XYZ file of C-alpha atoms in Angstrom:
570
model
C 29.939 48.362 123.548
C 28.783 50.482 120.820
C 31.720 52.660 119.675
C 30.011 54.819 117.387
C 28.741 58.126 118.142
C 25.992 59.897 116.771
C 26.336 63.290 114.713
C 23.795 65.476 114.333
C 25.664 67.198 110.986
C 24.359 70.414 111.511
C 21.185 70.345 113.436
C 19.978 73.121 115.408
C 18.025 72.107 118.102
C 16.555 74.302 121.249
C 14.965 72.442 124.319
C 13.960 73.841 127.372
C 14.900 72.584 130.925
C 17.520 73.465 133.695
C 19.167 71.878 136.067
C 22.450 72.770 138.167
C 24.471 69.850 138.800
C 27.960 69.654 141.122
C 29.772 72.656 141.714
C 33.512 73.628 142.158
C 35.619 76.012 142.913
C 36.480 78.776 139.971
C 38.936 82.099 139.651
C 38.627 85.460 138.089
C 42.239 84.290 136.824
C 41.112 81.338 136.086
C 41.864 79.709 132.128
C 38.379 79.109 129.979
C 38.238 77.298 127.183
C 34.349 78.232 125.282
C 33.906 75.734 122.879
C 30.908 76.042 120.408
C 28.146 73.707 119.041
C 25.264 73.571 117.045
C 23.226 70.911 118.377
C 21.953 71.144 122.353
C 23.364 68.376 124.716
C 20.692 66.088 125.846
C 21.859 65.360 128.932
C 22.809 61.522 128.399
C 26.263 62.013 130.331
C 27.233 58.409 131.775
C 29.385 56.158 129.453
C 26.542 54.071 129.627
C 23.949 55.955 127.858
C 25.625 58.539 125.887
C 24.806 58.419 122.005
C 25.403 61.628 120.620
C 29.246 63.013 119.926
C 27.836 65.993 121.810
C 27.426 64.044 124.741
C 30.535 62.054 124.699
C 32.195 65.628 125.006
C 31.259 65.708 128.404
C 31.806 61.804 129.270
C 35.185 62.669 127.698
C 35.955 65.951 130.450
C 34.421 63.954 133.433
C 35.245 60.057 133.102
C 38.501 57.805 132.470
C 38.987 54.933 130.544
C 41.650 52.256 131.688
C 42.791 52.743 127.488
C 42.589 55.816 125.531
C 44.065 57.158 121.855
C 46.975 59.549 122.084
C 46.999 61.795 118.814
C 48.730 59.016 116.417
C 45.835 57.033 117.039
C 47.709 54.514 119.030
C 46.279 53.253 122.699
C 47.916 54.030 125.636
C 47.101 53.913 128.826
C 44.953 56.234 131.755
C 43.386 54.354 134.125
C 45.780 51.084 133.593
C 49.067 51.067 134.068
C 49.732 49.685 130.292
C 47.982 47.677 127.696
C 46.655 44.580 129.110
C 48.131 41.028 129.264
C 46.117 38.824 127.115
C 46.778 34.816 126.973
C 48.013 32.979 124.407
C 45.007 31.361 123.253
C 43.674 34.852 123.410
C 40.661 33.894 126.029
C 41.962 36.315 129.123
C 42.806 39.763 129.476
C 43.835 41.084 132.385
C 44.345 44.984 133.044
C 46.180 46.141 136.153
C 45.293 49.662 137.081
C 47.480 52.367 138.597
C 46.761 53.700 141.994
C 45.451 56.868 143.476
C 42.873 57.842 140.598
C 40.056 59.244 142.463
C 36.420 60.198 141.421
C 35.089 63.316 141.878
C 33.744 62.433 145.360
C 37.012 61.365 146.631
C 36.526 58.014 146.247
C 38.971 55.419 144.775
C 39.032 54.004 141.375
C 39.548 50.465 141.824
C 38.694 47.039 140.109
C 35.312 47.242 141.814
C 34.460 50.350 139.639
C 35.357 48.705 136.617
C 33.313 45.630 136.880
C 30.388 47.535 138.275
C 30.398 49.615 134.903
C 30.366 46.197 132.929
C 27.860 45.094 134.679
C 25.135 47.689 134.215
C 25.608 47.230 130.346
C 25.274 43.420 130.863
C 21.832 44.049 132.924
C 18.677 42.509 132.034
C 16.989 46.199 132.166
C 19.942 48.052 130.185
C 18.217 49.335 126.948
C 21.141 51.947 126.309
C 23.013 52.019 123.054
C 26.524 51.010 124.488
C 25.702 47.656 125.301
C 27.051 45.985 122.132
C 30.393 43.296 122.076
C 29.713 42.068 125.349
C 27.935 38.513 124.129
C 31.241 37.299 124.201
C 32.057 37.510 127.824
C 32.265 34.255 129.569
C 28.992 34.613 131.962
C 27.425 37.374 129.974
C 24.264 35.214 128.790
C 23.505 34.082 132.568
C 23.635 37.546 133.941
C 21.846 39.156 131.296
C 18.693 36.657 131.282
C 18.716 37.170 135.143
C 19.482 33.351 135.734
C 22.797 34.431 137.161
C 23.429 36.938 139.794
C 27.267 37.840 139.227
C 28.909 38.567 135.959
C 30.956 35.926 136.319
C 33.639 36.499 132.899
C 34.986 39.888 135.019
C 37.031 38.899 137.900
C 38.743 41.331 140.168
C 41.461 39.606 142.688
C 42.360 42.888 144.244
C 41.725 46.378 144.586
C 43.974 46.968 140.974
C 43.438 44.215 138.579
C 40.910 43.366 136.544
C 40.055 40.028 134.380
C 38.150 39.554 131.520
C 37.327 35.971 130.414
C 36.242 35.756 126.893
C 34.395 32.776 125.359
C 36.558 32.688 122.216
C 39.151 35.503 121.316
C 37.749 38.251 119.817
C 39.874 40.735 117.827
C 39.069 44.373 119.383
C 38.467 43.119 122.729
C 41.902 45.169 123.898
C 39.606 48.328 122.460
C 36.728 47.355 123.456
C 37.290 46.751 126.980
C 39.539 49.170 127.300
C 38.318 52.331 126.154
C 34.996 52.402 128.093
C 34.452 55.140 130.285
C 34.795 53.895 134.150
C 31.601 54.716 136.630
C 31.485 54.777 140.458
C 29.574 51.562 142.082
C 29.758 54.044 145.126
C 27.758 56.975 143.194
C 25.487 54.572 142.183
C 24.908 52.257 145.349
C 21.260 51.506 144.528
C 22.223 49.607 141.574
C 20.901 46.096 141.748
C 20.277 43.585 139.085
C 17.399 44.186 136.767
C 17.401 47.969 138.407
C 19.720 49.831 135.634
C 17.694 52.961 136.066
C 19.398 54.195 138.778
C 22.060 55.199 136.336
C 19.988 56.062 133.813
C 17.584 58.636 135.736
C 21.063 60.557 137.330
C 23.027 61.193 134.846
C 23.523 64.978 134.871
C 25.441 65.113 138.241
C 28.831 63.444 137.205
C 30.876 61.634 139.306
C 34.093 60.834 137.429
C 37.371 60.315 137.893
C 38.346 62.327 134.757
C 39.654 65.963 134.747
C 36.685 68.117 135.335
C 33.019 67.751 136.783
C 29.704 69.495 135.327
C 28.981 72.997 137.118
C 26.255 73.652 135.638
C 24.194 72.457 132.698
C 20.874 73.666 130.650
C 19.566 71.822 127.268
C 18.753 75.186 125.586
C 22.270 77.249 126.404
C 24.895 73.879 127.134
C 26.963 73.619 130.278
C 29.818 74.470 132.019
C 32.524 72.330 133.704
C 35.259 73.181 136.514
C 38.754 71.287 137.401
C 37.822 67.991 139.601
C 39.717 68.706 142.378
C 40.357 65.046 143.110
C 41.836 64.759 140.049
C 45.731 65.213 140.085
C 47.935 66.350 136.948
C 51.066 65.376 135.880
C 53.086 68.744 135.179
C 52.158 70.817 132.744
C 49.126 69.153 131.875
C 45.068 70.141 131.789
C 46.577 73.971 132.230
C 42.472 75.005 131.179
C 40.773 75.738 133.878
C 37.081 76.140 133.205
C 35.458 74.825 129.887
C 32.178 75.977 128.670
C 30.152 74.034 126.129
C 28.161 77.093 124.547
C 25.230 75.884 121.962
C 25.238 77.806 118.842
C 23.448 78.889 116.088
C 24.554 77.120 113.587
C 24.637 80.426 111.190
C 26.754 82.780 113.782
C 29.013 80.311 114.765
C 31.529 81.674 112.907
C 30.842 85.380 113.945
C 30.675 84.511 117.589
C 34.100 83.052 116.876
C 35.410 86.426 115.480
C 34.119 88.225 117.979
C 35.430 86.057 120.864
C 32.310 84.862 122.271
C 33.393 81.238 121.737
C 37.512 80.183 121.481
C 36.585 77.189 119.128
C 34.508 75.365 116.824
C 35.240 72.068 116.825
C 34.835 69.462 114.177
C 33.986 71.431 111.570
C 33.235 69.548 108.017
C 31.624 73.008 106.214
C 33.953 74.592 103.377
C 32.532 77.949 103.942
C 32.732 78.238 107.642
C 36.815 77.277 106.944
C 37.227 79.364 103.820
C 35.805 82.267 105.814
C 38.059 81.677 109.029
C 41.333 80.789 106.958
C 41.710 84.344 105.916
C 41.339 85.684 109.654
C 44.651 86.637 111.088
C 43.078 86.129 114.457
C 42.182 82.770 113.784
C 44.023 79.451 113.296
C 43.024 76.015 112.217
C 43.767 72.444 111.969
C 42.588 69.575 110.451
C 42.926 65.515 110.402
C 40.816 62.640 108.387
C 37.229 62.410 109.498
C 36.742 59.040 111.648
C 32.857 59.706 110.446
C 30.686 58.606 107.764
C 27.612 61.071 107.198
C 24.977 58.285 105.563
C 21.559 58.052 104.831
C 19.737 55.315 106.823
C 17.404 53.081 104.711
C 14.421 51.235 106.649
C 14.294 48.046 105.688
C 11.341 47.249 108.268
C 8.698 49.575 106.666
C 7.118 50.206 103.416
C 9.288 50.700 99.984
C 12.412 50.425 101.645
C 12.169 46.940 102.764
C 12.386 45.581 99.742
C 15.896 45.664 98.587
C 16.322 46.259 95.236
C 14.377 49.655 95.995
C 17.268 50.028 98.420
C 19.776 49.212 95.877
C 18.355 51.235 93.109
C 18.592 54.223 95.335
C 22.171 53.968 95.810
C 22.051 54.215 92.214
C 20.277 57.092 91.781
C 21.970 59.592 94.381
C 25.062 61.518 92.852
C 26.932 61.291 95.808
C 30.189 62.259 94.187
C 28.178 65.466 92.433
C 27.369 66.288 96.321
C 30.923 66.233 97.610
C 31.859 68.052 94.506
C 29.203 70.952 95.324
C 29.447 70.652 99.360
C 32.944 70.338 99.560
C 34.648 73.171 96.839
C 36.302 75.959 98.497
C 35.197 79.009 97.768
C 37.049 82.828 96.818
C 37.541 82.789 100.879
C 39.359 80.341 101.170
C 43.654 80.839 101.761
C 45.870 78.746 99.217
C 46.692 76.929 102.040
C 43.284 75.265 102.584
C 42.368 74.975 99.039
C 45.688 72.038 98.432
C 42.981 69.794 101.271
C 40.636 67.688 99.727
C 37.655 68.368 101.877
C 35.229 65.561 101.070
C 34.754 61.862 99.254
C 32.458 58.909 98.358
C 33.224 56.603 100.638
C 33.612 53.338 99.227
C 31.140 51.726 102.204
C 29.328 52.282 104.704
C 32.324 51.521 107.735
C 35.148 52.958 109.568
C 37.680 55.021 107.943
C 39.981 54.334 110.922
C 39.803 51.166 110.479
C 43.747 49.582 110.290
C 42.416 46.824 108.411
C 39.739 48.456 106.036
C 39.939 51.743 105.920
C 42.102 52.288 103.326
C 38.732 50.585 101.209
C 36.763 53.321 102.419
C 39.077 55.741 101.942
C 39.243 54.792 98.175
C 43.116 54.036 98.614
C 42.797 50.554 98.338
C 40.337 48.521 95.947
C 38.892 45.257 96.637
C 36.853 42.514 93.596
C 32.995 42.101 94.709
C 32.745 45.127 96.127
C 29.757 46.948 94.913
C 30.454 50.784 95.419
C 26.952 52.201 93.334
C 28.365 54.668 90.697
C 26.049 56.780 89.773
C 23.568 54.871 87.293
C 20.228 56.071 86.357
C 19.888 53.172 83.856
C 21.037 50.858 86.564
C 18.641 52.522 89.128
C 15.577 51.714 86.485
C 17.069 48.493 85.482
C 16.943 47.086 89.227
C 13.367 48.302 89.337
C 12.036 46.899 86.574
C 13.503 43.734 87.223
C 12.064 43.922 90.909
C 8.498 44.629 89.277
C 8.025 48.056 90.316
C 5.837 49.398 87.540
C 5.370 52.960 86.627
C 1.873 54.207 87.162
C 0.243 56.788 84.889
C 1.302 59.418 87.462
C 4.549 58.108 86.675
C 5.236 56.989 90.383
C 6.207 53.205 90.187
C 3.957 50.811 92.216
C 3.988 46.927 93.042
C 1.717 44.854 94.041
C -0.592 48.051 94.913
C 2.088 49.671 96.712
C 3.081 53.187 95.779
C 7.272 53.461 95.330
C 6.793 56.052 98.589
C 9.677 57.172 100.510
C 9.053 59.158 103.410
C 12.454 60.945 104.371
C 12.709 62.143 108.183
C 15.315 65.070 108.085
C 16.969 67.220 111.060
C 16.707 71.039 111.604
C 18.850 73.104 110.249
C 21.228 71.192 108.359
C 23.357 71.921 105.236
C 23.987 68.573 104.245
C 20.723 67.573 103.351
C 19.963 71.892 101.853
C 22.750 70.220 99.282
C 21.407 66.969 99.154
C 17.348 67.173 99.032
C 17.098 68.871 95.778
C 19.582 66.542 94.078
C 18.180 63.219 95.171
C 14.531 65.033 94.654
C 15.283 65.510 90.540
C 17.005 61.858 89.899
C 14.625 59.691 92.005
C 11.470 61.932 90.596
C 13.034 60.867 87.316
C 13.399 56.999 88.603
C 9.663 57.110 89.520
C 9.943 57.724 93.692
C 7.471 59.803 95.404
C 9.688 61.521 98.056
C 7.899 62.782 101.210
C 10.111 65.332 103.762
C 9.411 65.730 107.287
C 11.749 68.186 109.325
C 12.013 67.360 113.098
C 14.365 68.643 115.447
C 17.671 65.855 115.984
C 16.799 65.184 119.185
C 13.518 64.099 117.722
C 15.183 62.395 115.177
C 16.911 60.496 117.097
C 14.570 58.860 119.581
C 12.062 58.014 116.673
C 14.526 56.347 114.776
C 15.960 54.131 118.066
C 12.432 53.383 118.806
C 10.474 50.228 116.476
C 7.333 51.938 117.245
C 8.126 54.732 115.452
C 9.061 52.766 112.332
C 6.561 53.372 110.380
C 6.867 57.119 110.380
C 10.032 56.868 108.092
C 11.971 54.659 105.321
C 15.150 57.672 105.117
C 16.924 59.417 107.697
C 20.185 60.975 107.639
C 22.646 61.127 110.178
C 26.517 61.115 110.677
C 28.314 58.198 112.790
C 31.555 58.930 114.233
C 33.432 55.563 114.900
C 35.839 56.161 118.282
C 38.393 53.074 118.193
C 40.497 51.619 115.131
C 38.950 48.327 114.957
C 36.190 46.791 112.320
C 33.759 46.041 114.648
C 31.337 49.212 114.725
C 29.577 46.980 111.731
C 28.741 44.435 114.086
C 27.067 46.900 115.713
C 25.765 48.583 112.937
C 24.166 45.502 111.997
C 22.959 43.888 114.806
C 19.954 41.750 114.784
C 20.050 40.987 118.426
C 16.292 42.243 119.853
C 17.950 44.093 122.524
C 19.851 46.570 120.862
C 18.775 46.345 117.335
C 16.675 49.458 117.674
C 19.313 51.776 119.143
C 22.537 50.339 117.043
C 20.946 49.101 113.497
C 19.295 51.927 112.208
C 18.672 50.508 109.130
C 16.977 47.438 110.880
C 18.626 44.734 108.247
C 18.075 41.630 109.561
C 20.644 39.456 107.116
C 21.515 36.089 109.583
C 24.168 35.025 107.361
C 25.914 38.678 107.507
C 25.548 38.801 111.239
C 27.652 35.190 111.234
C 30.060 36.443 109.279
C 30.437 39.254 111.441
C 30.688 37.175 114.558
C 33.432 34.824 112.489
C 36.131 38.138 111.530
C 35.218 39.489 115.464
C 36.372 36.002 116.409
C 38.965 35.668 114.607
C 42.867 35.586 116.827
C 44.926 36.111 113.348
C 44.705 39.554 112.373
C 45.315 39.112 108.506
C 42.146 36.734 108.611
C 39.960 38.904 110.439
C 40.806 41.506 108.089
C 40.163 38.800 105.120
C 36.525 38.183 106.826
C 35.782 41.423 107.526
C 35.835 42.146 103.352
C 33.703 39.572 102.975
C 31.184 40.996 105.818
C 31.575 44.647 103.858
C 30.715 42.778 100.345
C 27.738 40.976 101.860
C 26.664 44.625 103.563
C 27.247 46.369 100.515
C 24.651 44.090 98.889
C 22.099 44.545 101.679
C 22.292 48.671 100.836
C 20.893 49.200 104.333
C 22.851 51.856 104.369
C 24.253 54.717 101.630
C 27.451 55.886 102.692
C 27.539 59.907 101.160
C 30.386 61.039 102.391
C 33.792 61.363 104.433
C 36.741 63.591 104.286
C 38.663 66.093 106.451
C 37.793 67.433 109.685
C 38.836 70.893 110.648
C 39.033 72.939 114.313
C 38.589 76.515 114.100
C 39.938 78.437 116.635
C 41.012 81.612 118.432
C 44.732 82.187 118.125
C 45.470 82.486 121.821
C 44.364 78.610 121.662
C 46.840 76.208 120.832
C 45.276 73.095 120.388
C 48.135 70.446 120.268
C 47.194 66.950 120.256
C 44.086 65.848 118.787
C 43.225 63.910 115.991
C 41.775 61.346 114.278
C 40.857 59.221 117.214
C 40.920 62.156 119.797
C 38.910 65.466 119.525
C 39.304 68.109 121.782
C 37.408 67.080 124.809
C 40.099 63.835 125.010
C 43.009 66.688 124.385
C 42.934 68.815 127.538
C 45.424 67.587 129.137
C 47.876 69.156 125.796
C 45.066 71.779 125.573
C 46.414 75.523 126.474
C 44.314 79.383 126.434
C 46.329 82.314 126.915
């Protein structure tokens, strides 16, 4: 499975269409949470399809996992009873799960459910972007090409225990198997091989076993959730009882906030929007490292971009560190107590800074020989050029081999990131002899051009922000995928490098964790070189919120739609 999720930054995006999914029960007493965001749901609310973080929010309220993180970033169990048992050569895992979870339809969860979920990714017909790290499942090949009619690598003995047979051990299979969201075989009866639709085409109407199910939902205004009331609490726990996802303008957030038309804004990267709600004695924050890298995507399928040492010289040319100096300084607003946080960096490379193994590398805490970080270098940039015989023209554009040096940039609505970053990257590559074309589509736009090869030659740039949800390396085998079935959706920057990809499969395969961690440099090296993609930056990650919320438990690896059961609204 893909465990990255998509981030729009700060898109604003307004889509019209309505429908009213499952209902429940609600109070006049009843506890709401409103939580804000700037970028309209799309709708995509199975575990199998969703992309977006915005999504994920509501797979997160309406679905279990058998794993999940706990706010130390540790897994521990929800629909399991504990962390699996996995065999000594590493080939087996076997989960056992705990009894009397029910979805929303008063069904059972049991063994059944799991494999069922498994096996729509695995399906000839799946094109969704969570589909990734199952190659490795014994059986997976067979079912997938159709010439098998059981995913044979799951078994499931009884009602509450579930096997996975792996072909060779595979270092964040615990994570990987684990911590995907569990769907109803029941809900979706239909389901037959090579018929994954079925899921796809219902996804609005949840039917989870997690803590709430969707009341309502509209793509212009968000949607609205009530308790599950087949879903059973320990003490204390998921004391909210009605959330509301409210889409924002991404300019009044922060007002609506004062005023108390929304109790939180979540994720917030923004100096401003915390310097401004620091000072508020009505309003609280916290804040945790980023799990996200905001990057630009570099299309190495079409045009310019596809030769690499215009890719490299690129990296060259952007200032990234003069845009987290600019984007991230706290203004006058901001308390004394937000301006000792560091709100942004360079990441060192385009991965996860949750990583265990690696992220101290991206993080800049940790330093590794070979790898190739891009410092800002305009000589460099025009060295690499030259070299690659990219001649300046008398218009002063470079060309080769009658090609124009053109890079056409596809950009999302409304976002500040890229008001910093245009003009910056507009000045040094003018100066490095690019001609830079801008188009400005909405993100949902953005996003289904740049998952769809057709579209490819509409665009050599895009920007977008990837939040990585599990501790492991493995979103870069993802991330650089060059299997035809999910390159589109996962590989944005469509590098096709076989020898990376190996490596890849080598540190995934790896039992030891010391030499997957060793293999997985070498992987981030090789990637590096490729400069598919140009990290720009990481950092912090704040919540802003209303003071009669007290939002205990999240962080890093848990937001606030995995939090509700700490989660409290006076």
């Amino acid at each position: 499975m893909n465990k990255q999720r998509i981030v729009a930054g700060l898109a604003s995006v307004a889509m019209a269409s309505t429908l009213v999914a499952c209902s429940g029960g609600s109070s006049s007493n009843a506890k709401t949470l409103t939580v804000s965001v700037n970028q309209s749901l799309t709708g995509q609310f199975t575990p199998q399809y969703a992309s977006s973080a915005y999504d994920q929010y509501v797979v997160n309220l309406c679905y279990e996992s058998m794993l999940k993180y706990n706010a130390d970033n540790e897994l521990v169990p929800e629909l399991a009873k504990d962390l699996p048992e996995v065999s000594a050569d590493g080939l087996t895992l076997t989960y056992k799960l705990e009894k009397g979870h029910k979805f929303s339809d008063g069904t059972e969860v049991t063994s059944k459910d799991v494999k069922f979920t498994f096996a729509t990714l695995a399906d000839p017909s799946y094109a969704g972007p969570n589909g990734g790290g199952l190659e490795n499942l014994v059986g997976y090949k067979e079912y997938n090409s159709g010439a098998a009619k059981e995913l044979t690598g799951i078994e499931t003995p009884d009602d509450y225990t579930v096997v996975f047979h792996l072909v060779s051990p595979q270092i964040d299979a615990i994570t990987k198997f684990g911590g995907m969201g569990i769907t109803s075989a029941d809900h979706y009866s239909k389901y037959k091989q090579g018929k994954v639709k079925v899921v796809e085409k219902n996804q609005e109407e949840s039917c989870g076993s997690g803590a709430y199910q969707i009341k309502s939902y509209d793509k212009a205004s968000g949607a609205s959730f009530v308790r599950n009331e087949e879903f059973k609490p320990e003490k204390g726990q998921y004391q909210v009882d009605q959330i509301i996802i409210k889409k924002t303008d991404v300019t009044t957030e922060v007002s609506e906030l004062k005023k108390g038309t929304v109790d939180l804004i979540p994720d917030v990267i923004e100096t401003n929007k915390v310097s401004e709600a620091s000072q508020d004695k009505n309003m609280a924050f916290n804040y945790y490292s980023r799990s996200a890298v905001g990057f630009v995507a570099m299309n190495a399928n079409n045009g310019a971009t596809a030769d690499k040492a215009v890719r490299q010289a690129l990296m060259y040319a952007t200032d990234r560190q003069g845009f987290c100096d600019s984007y991230f300084g706290w203004d006058k607003k901001a308390s004394d107590e937000v301006k000792k946080v560091e709100g942004g960096y360079v990441p060192a490379a385009y991965w996860s800074p949750a990583s265990v193994n690696c992220g101290a590398v991206v993080r800049n805490e940790e330093t590794i020989d070979g790898l190739n970080t891009y410092a800002f270098d305009m000589d460099k940039a025009n060295q690499v050029l030259d070299e690659a015989g990219w001649v300046r023209g008398a218009d002063g554009i470079r060309e080769k081999d009658g090609q124009k040096l053109e890079i056409k940039f596809l950009c999302s609505e409304g976002n500040s990131v890229l008001e910093t970053l245009i003009p910056m990257v507009k000045k040094t590559w003018s100066d490095l002899g690019v001609d830079l074309k801008q188009t400005t589509v909405d993100f949902s736009t953005l996003l289904s051009n740049i998952q769809d090869e057709s579209h490819d030659s509409e665009w050599n740039m895009c920007f977008l922000a990837t939040s990585f949800t599990d501790n492991q390396d493995a979103g870069a085998n993802d991330s650089y995928t060059n299997n035809p079935n999910n390159m589109a959706v996962n590989n944005y920057s469509r590098i096709n490098d076989q020898a990376l990809v190996d490596q890849l499969t080598k540190a995934r395969a790896d039992s030891d964790a010391e030499q997957s961690k060793a293999d997985y440099v070498e992987a981030m090296k090789m990637a590096a070189d490729d400069a598919g993609y140009m990290p720009v930056y990481s950092g912090m990650q704040f919540n802003l919120y209303n003071k009669k919320v007290d939002l205990t438990g999240t962080g890093t690896l848990r937001n606030w739609s995995q939090s509700m059961d700490t989660i409290t609204v006076k």
